[in-house]
Tab-separated table of C-alpha atoms and ligand atoms in Angstrom:
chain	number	residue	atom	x	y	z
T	126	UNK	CA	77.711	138.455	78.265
T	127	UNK	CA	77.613	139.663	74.511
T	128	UNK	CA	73.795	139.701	73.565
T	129	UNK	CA	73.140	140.162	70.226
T	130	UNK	CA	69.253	141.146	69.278
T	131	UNK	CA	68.049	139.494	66.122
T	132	UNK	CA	65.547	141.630	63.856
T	133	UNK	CA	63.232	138.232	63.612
T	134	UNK	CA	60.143	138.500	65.149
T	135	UNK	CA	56.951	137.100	64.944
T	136	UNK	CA	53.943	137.684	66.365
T	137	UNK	CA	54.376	139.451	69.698
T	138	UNK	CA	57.801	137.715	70.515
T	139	UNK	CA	61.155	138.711	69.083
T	140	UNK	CA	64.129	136.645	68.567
T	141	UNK	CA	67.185	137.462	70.886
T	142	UNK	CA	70.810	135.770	71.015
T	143	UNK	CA	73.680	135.612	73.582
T	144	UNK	CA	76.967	134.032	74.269
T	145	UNK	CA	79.091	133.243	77.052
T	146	UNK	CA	82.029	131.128	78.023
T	147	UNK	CA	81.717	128.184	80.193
T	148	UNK	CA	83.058	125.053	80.542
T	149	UNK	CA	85.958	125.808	78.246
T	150	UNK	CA	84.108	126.309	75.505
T	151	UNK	CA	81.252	128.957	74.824
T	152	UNK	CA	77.823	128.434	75.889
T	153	UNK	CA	75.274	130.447	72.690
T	154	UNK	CA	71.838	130.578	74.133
T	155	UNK	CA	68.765	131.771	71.402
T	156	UNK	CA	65.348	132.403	72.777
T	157	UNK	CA	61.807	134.147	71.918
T	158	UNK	CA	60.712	136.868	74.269
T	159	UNK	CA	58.359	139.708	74.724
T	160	UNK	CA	61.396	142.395	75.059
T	161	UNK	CA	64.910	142.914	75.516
T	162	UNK	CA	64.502	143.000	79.374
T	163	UNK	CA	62.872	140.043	79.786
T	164	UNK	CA	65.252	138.495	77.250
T	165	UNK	CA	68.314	139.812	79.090
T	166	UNK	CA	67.036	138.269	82.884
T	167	UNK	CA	66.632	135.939	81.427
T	168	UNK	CA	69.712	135.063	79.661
T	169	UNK	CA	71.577	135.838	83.014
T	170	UNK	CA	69.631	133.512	85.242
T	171	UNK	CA	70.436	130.572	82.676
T	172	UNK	CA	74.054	131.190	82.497
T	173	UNK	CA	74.355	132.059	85.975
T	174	UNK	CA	72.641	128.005	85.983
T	175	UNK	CA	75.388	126.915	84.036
T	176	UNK	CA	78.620	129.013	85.722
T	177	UNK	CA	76.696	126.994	88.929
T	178	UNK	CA	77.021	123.634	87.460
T	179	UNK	CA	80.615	124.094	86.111
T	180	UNK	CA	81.590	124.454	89.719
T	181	UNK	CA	80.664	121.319	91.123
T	182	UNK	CA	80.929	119.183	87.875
T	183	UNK	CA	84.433	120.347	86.790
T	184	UNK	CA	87.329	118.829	86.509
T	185	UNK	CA	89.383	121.232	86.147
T	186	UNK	CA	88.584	123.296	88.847
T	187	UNK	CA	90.199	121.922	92.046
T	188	UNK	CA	87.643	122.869	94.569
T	189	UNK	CA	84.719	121.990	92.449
T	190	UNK	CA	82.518	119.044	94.366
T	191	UNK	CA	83.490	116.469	91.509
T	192	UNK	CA	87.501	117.192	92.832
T	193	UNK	CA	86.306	116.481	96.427
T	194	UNK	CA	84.348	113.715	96.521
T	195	UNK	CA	87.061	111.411	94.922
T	196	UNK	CA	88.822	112.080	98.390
T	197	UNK	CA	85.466	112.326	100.598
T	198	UNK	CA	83.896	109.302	98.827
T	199	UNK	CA	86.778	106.499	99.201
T	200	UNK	CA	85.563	103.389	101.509
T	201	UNK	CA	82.560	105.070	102.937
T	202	UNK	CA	79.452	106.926	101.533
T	203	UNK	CA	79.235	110.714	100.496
T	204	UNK	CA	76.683	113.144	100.109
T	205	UNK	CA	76.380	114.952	96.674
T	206	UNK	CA	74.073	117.463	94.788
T	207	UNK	CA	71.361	116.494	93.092
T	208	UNK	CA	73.195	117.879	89.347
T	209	UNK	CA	75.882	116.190	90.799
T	210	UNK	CA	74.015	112.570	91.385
T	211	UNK	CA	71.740	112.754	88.529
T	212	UNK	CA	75.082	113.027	86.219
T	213	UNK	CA	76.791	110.404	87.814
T	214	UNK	CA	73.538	107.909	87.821
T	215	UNK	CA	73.055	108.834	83.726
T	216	UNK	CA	77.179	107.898	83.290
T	217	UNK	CA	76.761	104.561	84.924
T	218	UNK	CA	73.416	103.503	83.324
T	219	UNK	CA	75.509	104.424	80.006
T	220	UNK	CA	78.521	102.820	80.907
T	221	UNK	CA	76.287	99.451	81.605
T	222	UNK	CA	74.513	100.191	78.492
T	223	UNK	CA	78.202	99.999	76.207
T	224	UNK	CA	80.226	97.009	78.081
T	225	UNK	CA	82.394	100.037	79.887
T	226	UNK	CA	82.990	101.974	76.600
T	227	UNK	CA	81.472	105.050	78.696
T	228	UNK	CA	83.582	105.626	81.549
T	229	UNK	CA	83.636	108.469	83.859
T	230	UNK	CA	86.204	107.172	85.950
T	231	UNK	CA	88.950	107.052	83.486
T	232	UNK	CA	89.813	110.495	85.192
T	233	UNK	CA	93.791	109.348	85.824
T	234	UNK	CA	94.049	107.948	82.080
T	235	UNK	CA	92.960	111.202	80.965
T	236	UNK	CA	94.602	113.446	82.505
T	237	UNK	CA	97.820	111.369	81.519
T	238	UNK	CA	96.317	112.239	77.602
T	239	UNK	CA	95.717	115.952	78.417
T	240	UNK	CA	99.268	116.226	79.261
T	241	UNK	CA	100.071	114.536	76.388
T	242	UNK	CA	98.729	116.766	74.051
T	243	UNK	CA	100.502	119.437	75.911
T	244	UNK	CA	103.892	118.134	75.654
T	245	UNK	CA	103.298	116.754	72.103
T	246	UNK	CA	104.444	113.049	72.610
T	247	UNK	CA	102.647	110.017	74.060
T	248	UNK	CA	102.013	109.199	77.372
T	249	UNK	CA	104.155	106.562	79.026
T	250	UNK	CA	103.231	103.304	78.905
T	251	UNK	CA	103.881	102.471	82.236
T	252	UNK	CA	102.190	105.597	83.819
T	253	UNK	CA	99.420	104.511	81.659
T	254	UNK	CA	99.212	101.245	82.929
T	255	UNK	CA	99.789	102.483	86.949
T	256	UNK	CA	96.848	105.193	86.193
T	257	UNK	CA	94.382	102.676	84.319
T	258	UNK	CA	94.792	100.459	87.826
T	259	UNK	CA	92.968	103.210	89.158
T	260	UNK	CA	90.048	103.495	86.653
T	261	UNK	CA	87.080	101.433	86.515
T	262	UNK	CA	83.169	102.493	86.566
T	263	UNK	CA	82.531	99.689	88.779
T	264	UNK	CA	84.691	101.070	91.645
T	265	UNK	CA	82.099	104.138	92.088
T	266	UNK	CA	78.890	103.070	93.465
T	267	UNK	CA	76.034	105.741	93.855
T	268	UNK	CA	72.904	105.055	96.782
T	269	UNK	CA	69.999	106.759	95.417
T	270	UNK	CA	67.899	106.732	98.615
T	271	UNK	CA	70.891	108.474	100.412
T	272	UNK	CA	72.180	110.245	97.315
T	273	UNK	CA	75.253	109.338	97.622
T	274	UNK	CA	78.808	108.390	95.748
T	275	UNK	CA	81.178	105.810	97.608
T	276	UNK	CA	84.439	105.025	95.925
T	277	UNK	CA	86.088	101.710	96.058
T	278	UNK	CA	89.977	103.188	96.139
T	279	UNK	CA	91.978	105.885	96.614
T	280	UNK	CA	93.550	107.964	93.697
T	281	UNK	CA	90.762	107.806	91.881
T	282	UNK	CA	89.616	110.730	89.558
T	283	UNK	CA	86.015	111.678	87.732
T	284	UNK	CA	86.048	112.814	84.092
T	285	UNK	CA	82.365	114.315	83.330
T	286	UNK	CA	84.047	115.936	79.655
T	287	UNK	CA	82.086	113.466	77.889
T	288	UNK	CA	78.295	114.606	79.741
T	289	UNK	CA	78.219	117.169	81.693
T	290	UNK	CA	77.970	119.780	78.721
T	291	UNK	CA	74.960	118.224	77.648
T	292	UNK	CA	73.076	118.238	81.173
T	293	UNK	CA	74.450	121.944	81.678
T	294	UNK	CA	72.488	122.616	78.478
T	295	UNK	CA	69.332	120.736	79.912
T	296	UNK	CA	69.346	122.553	82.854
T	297	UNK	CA	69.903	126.234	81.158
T	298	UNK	CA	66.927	124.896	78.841
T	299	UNK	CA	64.837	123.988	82.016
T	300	UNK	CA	65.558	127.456	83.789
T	301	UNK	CA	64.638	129.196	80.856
T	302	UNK	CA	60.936	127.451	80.884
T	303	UNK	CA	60.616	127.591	84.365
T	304	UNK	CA	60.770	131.716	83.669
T	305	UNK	CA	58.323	131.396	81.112
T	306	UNK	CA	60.618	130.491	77.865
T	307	UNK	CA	59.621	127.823	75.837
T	308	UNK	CA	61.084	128.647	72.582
T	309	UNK	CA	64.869	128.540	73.121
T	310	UNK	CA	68.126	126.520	72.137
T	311	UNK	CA	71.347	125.945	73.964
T	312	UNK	CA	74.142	125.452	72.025
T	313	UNK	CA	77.918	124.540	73.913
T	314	UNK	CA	80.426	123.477	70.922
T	315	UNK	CA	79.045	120.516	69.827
T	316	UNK	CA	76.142	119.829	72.353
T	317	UNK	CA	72.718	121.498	71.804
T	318	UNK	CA	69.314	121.457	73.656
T	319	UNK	CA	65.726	122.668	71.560
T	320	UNK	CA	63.186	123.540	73.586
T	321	UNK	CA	59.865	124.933	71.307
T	322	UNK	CA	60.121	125.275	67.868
T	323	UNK	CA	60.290	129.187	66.934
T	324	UNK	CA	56.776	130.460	66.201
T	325	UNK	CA	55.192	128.885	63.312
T	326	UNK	CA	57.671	126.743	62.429
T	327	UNK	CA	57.727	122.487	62.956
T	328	UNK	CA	61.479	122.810	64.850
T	329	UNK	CA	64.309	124.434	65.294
T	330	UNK	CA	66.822	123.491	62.108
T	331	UNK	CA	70.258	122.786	62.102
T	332	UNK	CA	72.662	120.562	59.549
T	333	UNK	CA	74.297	117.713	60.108
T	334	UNK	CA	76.633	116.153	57.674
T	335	UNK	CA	73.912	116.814	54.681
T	336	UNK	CA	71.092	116.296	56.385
T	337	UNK	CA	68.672	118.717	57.661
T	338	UNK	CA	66.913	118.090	60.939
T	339	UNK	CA	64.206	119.973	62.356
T	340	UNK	CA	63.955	119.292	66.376
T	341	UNK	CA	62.062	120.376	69.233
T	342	UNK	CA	62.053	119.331	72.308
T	343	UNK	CA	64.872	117.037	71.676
T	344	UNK	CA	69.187	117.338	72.269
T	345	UNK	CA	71.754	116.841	69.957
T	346	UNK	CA	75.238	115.788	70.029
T	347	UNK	CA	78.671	115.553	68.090
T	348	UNK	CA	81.515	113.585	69.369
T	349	UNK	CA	84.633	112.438	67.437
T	350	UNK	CA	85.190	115.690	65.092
T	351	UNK	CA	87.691	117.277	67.289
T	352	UNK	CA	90.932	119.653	67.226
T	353	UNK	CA	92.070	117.767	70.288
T	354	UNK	CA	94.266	115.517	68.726
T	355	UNK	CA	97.888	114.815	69.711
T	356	UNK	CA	99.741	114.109	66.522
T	357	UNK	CA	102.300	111.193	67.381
T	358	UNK	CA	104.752	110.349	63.956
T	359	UNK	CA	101.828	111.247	62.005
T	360	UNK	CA	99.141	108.562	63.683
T	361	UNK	CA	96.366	111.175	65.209
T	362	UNK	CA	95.135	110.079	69.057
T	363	UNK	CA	91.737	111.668	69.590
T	364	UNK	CA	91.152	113.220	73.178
T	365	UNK	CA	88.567	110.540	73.293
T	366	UNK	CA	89.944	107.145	75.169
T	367	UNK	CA	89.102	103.863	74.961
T	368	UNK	CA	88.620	102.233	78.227
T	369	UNK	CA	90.708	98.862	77.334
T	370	UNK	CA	93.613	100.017	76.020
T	371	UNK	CA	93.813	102.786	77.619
T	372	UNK	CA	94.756	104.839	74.443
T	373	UNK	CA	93.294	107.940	72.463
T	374	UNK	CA	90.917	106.545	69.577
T	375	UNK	CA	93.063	106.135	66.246
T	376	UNK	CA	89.894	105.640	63.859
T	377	UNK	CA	88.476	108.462	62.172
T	378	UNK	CA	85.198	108.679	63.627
T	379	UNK	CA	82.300	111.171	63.811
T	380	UNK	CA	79.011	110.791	65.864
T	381	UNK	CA	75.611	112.603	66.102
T	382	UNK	CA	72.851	111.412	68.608
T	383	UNK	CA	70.003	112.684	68.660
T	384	UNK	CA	67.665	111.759	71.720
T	385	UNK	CA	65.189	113.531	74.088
T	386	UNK	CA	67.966	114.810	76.698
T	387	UNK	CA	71.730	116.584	76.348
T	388	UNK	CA	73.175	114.376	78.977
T	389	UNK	CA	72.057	111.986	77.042
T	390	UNK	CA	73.079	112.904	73.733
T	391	UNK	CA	76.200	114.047	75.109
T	392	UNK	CA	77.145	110.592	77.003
T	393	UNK	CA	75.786	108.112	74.172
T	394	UNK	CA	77.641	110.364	71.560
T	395	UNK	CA	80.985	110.015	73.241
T	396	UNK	CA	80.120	106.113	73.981
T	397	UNK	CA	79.635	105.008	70.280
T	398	UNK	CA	82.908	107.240	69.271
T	399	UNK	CA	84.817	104.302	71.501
T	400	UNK	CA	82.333	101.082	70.074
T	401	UNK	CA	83.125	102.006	66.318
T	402	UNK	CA	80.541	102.649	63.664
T	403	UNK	CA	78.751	98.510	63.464
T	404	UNK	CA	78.549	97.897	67.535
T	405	UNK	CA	77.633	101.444	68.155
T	406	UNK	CA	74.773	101.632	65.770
T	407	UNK	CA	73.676	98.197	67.149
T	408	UNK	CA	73.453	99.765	71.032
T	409	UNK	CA	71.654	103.016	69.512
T	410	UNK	CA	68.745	100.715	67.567
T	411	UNK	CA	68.184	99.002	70.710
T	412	UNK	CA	68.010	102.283	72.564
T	413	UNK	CA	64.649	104.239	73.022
T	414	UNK	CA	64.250	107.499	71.679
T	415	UNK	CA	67.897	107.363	69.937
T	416	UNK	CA	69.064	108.392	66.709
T	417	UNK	CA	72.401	108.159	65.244
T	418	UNK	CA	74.234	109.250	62.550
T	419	UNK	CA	78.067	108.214	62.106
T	420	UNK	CA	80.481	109.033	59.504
T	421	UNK	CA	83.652	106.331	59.665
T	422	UNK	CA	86.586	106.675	57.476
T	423	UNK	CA	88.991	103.980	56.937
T	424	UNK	CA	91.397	103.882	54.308
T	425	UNK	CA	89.994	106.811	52.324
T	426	UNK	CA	86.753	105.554	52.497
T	427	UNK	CA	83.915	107.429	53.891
T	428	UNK	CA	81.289	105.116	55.377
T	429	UNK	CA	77.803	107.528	56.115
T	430	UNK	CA	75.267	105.184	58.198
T	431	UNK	CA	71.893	106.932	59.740
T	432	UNK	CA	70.185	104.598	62.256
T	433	UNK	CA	66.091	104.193	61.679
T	434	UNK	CA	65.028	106.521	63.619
T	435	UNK	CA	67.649	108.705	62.581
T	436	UNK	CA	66.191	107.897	58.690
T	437	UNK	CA	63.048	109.058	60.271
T	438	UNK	CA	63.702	112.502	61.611
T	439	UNK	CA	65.209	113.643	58.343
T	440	UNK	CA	61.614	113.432	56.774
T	441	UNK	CA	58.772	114.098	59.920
T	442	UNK	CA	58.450	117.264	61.438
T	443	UNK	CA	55.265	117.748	62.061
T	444	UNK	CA	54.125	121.328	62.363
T	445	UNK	CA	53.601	122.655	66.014
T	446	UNK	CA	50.039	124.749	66.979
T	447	UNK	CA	51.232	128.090	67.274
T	448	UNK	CA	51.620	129.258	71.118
T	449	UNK	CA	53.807	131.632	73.302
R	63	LIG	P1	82.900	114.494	73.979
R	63	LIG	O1	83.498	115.657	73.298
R	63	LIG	O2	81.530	114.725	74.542
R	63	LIG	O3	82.955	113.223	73.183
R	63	LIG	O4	83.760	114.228	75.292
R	63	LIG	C1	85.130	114.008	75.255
R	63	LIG	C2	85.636	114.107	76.668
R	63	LIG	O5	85.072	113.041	77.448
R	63	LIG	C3	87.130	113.957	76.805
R	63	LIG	O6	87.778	115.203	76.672
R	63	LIG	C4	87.245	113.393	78.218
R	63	LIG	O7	87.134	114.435	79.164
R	63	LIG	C5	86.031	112.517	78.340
R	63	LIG	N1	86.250	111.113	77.908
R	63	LIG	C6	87.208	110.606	77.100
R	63	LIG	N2	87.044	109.293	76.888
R	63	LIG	C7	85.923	108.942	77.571
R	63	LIG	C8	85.206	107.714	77.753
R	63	LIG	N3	85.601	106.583	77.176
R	63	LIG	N4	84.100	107.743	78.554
R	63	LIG	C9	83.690	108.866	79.152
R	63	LIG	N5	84.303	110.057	79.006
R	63	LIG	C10	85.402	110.104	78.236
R	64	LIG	MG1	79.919	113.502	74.840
């Protein structure tokens, strides 16, 4: 862990920074505290959360509980975690909330992709087509009373990429209050979590695009604006795929949600990357407590739309009574 102390302070509580990697990407956690020991516990407790939820969410890792239920789960009911479940439920309310454009289980497509971009040169077609037989959000059905994940076929394969940074920085956020923290961010690459608002001041601020928000207890998220492209005779496939054809997005695309939660954020984020700039921002003004901004380019042109509530944020933050 590399903690860095800031020389901000106010009142009684000083402002204290630290970084670690996780989930392939590195996990920056600020936070207000009374001292550097209670800082540091603290710090460790929250990525210790995280290192926790990487190991049954991942991928990447074969033993992690996402790896084992897609051979546990097929044709009968399996028990899973509560992280575990509570991801899974958020995916397929998102995925019914954007006509499939969510999709966790486009885990075989994806993988196909991943390899791509390691080789340099497009997937097959027909490997593509043999793998997308095996995707489908409704083939994974979750019991909430039982909490558990049945799967309708074998060879299946779960791809949390697009959520489960966001809920990992919920959860640090949460452990952090429940240790008496209130005034702390999470920041993973492009997903952050506010708790409180530093002392004094209406929100936490960051930029996006031009704009300058000022959040509290609220999650943002930016999907689209990646490195992870595979350059294929000089057309650029994002590492983001859409769930019909089966092929990394083309359009040149960048999304910010903002909304109450990270998994959230995260999920609808990655969602409206695959609807397009129009459908997406129709699905985010219907949504509650979601604000979107999306930059398109097509053909040179830069198209900059900001959703109402979106409009709305850039102006209010009202301030916050101080407390601890
Ligand atoms: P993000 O950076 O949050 O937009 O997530 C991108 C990651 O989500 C990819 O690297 C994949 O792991 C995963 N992913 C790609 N396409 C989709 C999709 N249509 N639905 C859900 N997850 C996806
Ligand atoms: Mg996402």
């Amino acid at each position: 862990m590399l903690l860095i102390t800031l020389t901000a302070s106010a009142g009684d509580l000083r402002e204290f920074e630290a970084v670690e990697p996780h989930m392939g990407t590195l996990f920056r956690i600020k936070l207000y505290a009374a001292d550097e020991q209670h800082a540091a516990a603290a710090f460790r407790t929250a990525f210790d959360r995280v290192r926790e939820l990487d190991a049954s969410l991942s991928d990447y890792k074969a033993d992690s509980e996402l790896n084992r239920i897609v051979v546990t789960a097929v044709g009968h009911p399996a028990g899973v975690s509560e992280d575990l479940f509570h991801v899974l439920a958020t995916s397929q309310k998102l995925a019914e909330e954007t006509g499939g454009a969510f999709d966790v289980t486009l885990g075989p497509v994806i993988r196909l992709w991943r390899e791509a971009r390691k080789n340099n040169r497009l997937p097959d077609k027909l490997a593509l087509e043999e793998a997308g037989k095996r995707c489908g959000y409704r083939k994974l059905h979750l019991d909430k009373a039982n909490r558990s994940v049945t799967l309708d076929q074998a060879g299946m394969q779960l791809d949390l990429g697009g959520i489960a940074k966001g809920y990992a920085a919920d959860m640090a956020l949460g452990t952090l209050k429940r240790l008496g923290i209130h005034r702390a961010l999470i920041a993973a690459s492009g997903d952050l979590a506010f708790g409180d608002p530093p002392p004094g001041q209406c929100g936490w601020k960051i930029g996006v695009d031009s704009a300058i928000l000022e959040l509290r207890n609220a999650a943002v998220s930016t999907s689209g604006d990646s490195e992870q492209r595979l350059d294929a005779g000089g057309k650029l496939y994002s590492h983001i795929i859409d769930p019909i054809s089966r092929m990394g997005l083309t359009s040149r695309i960048t999304v910010t949600i903002v909304s109450p939660n990270g998994a959230l954020s995260d999920g609808i984020a990655t969602a409206v990357s695959v609807l397009g700039a129009q459908p997406g921002m129709e699905i985010v003004e219907r949504m509650d407590a979601v604000a979107a901004l999306i930059v398109a380019t097509e053909a040179g042109m830069r198209n900059r739309t900001e959703s109402t509530r979106f409009s709305r944020l850039t102006r209010n933050c009202v301030p916050d009574p101080h407390k601890r």
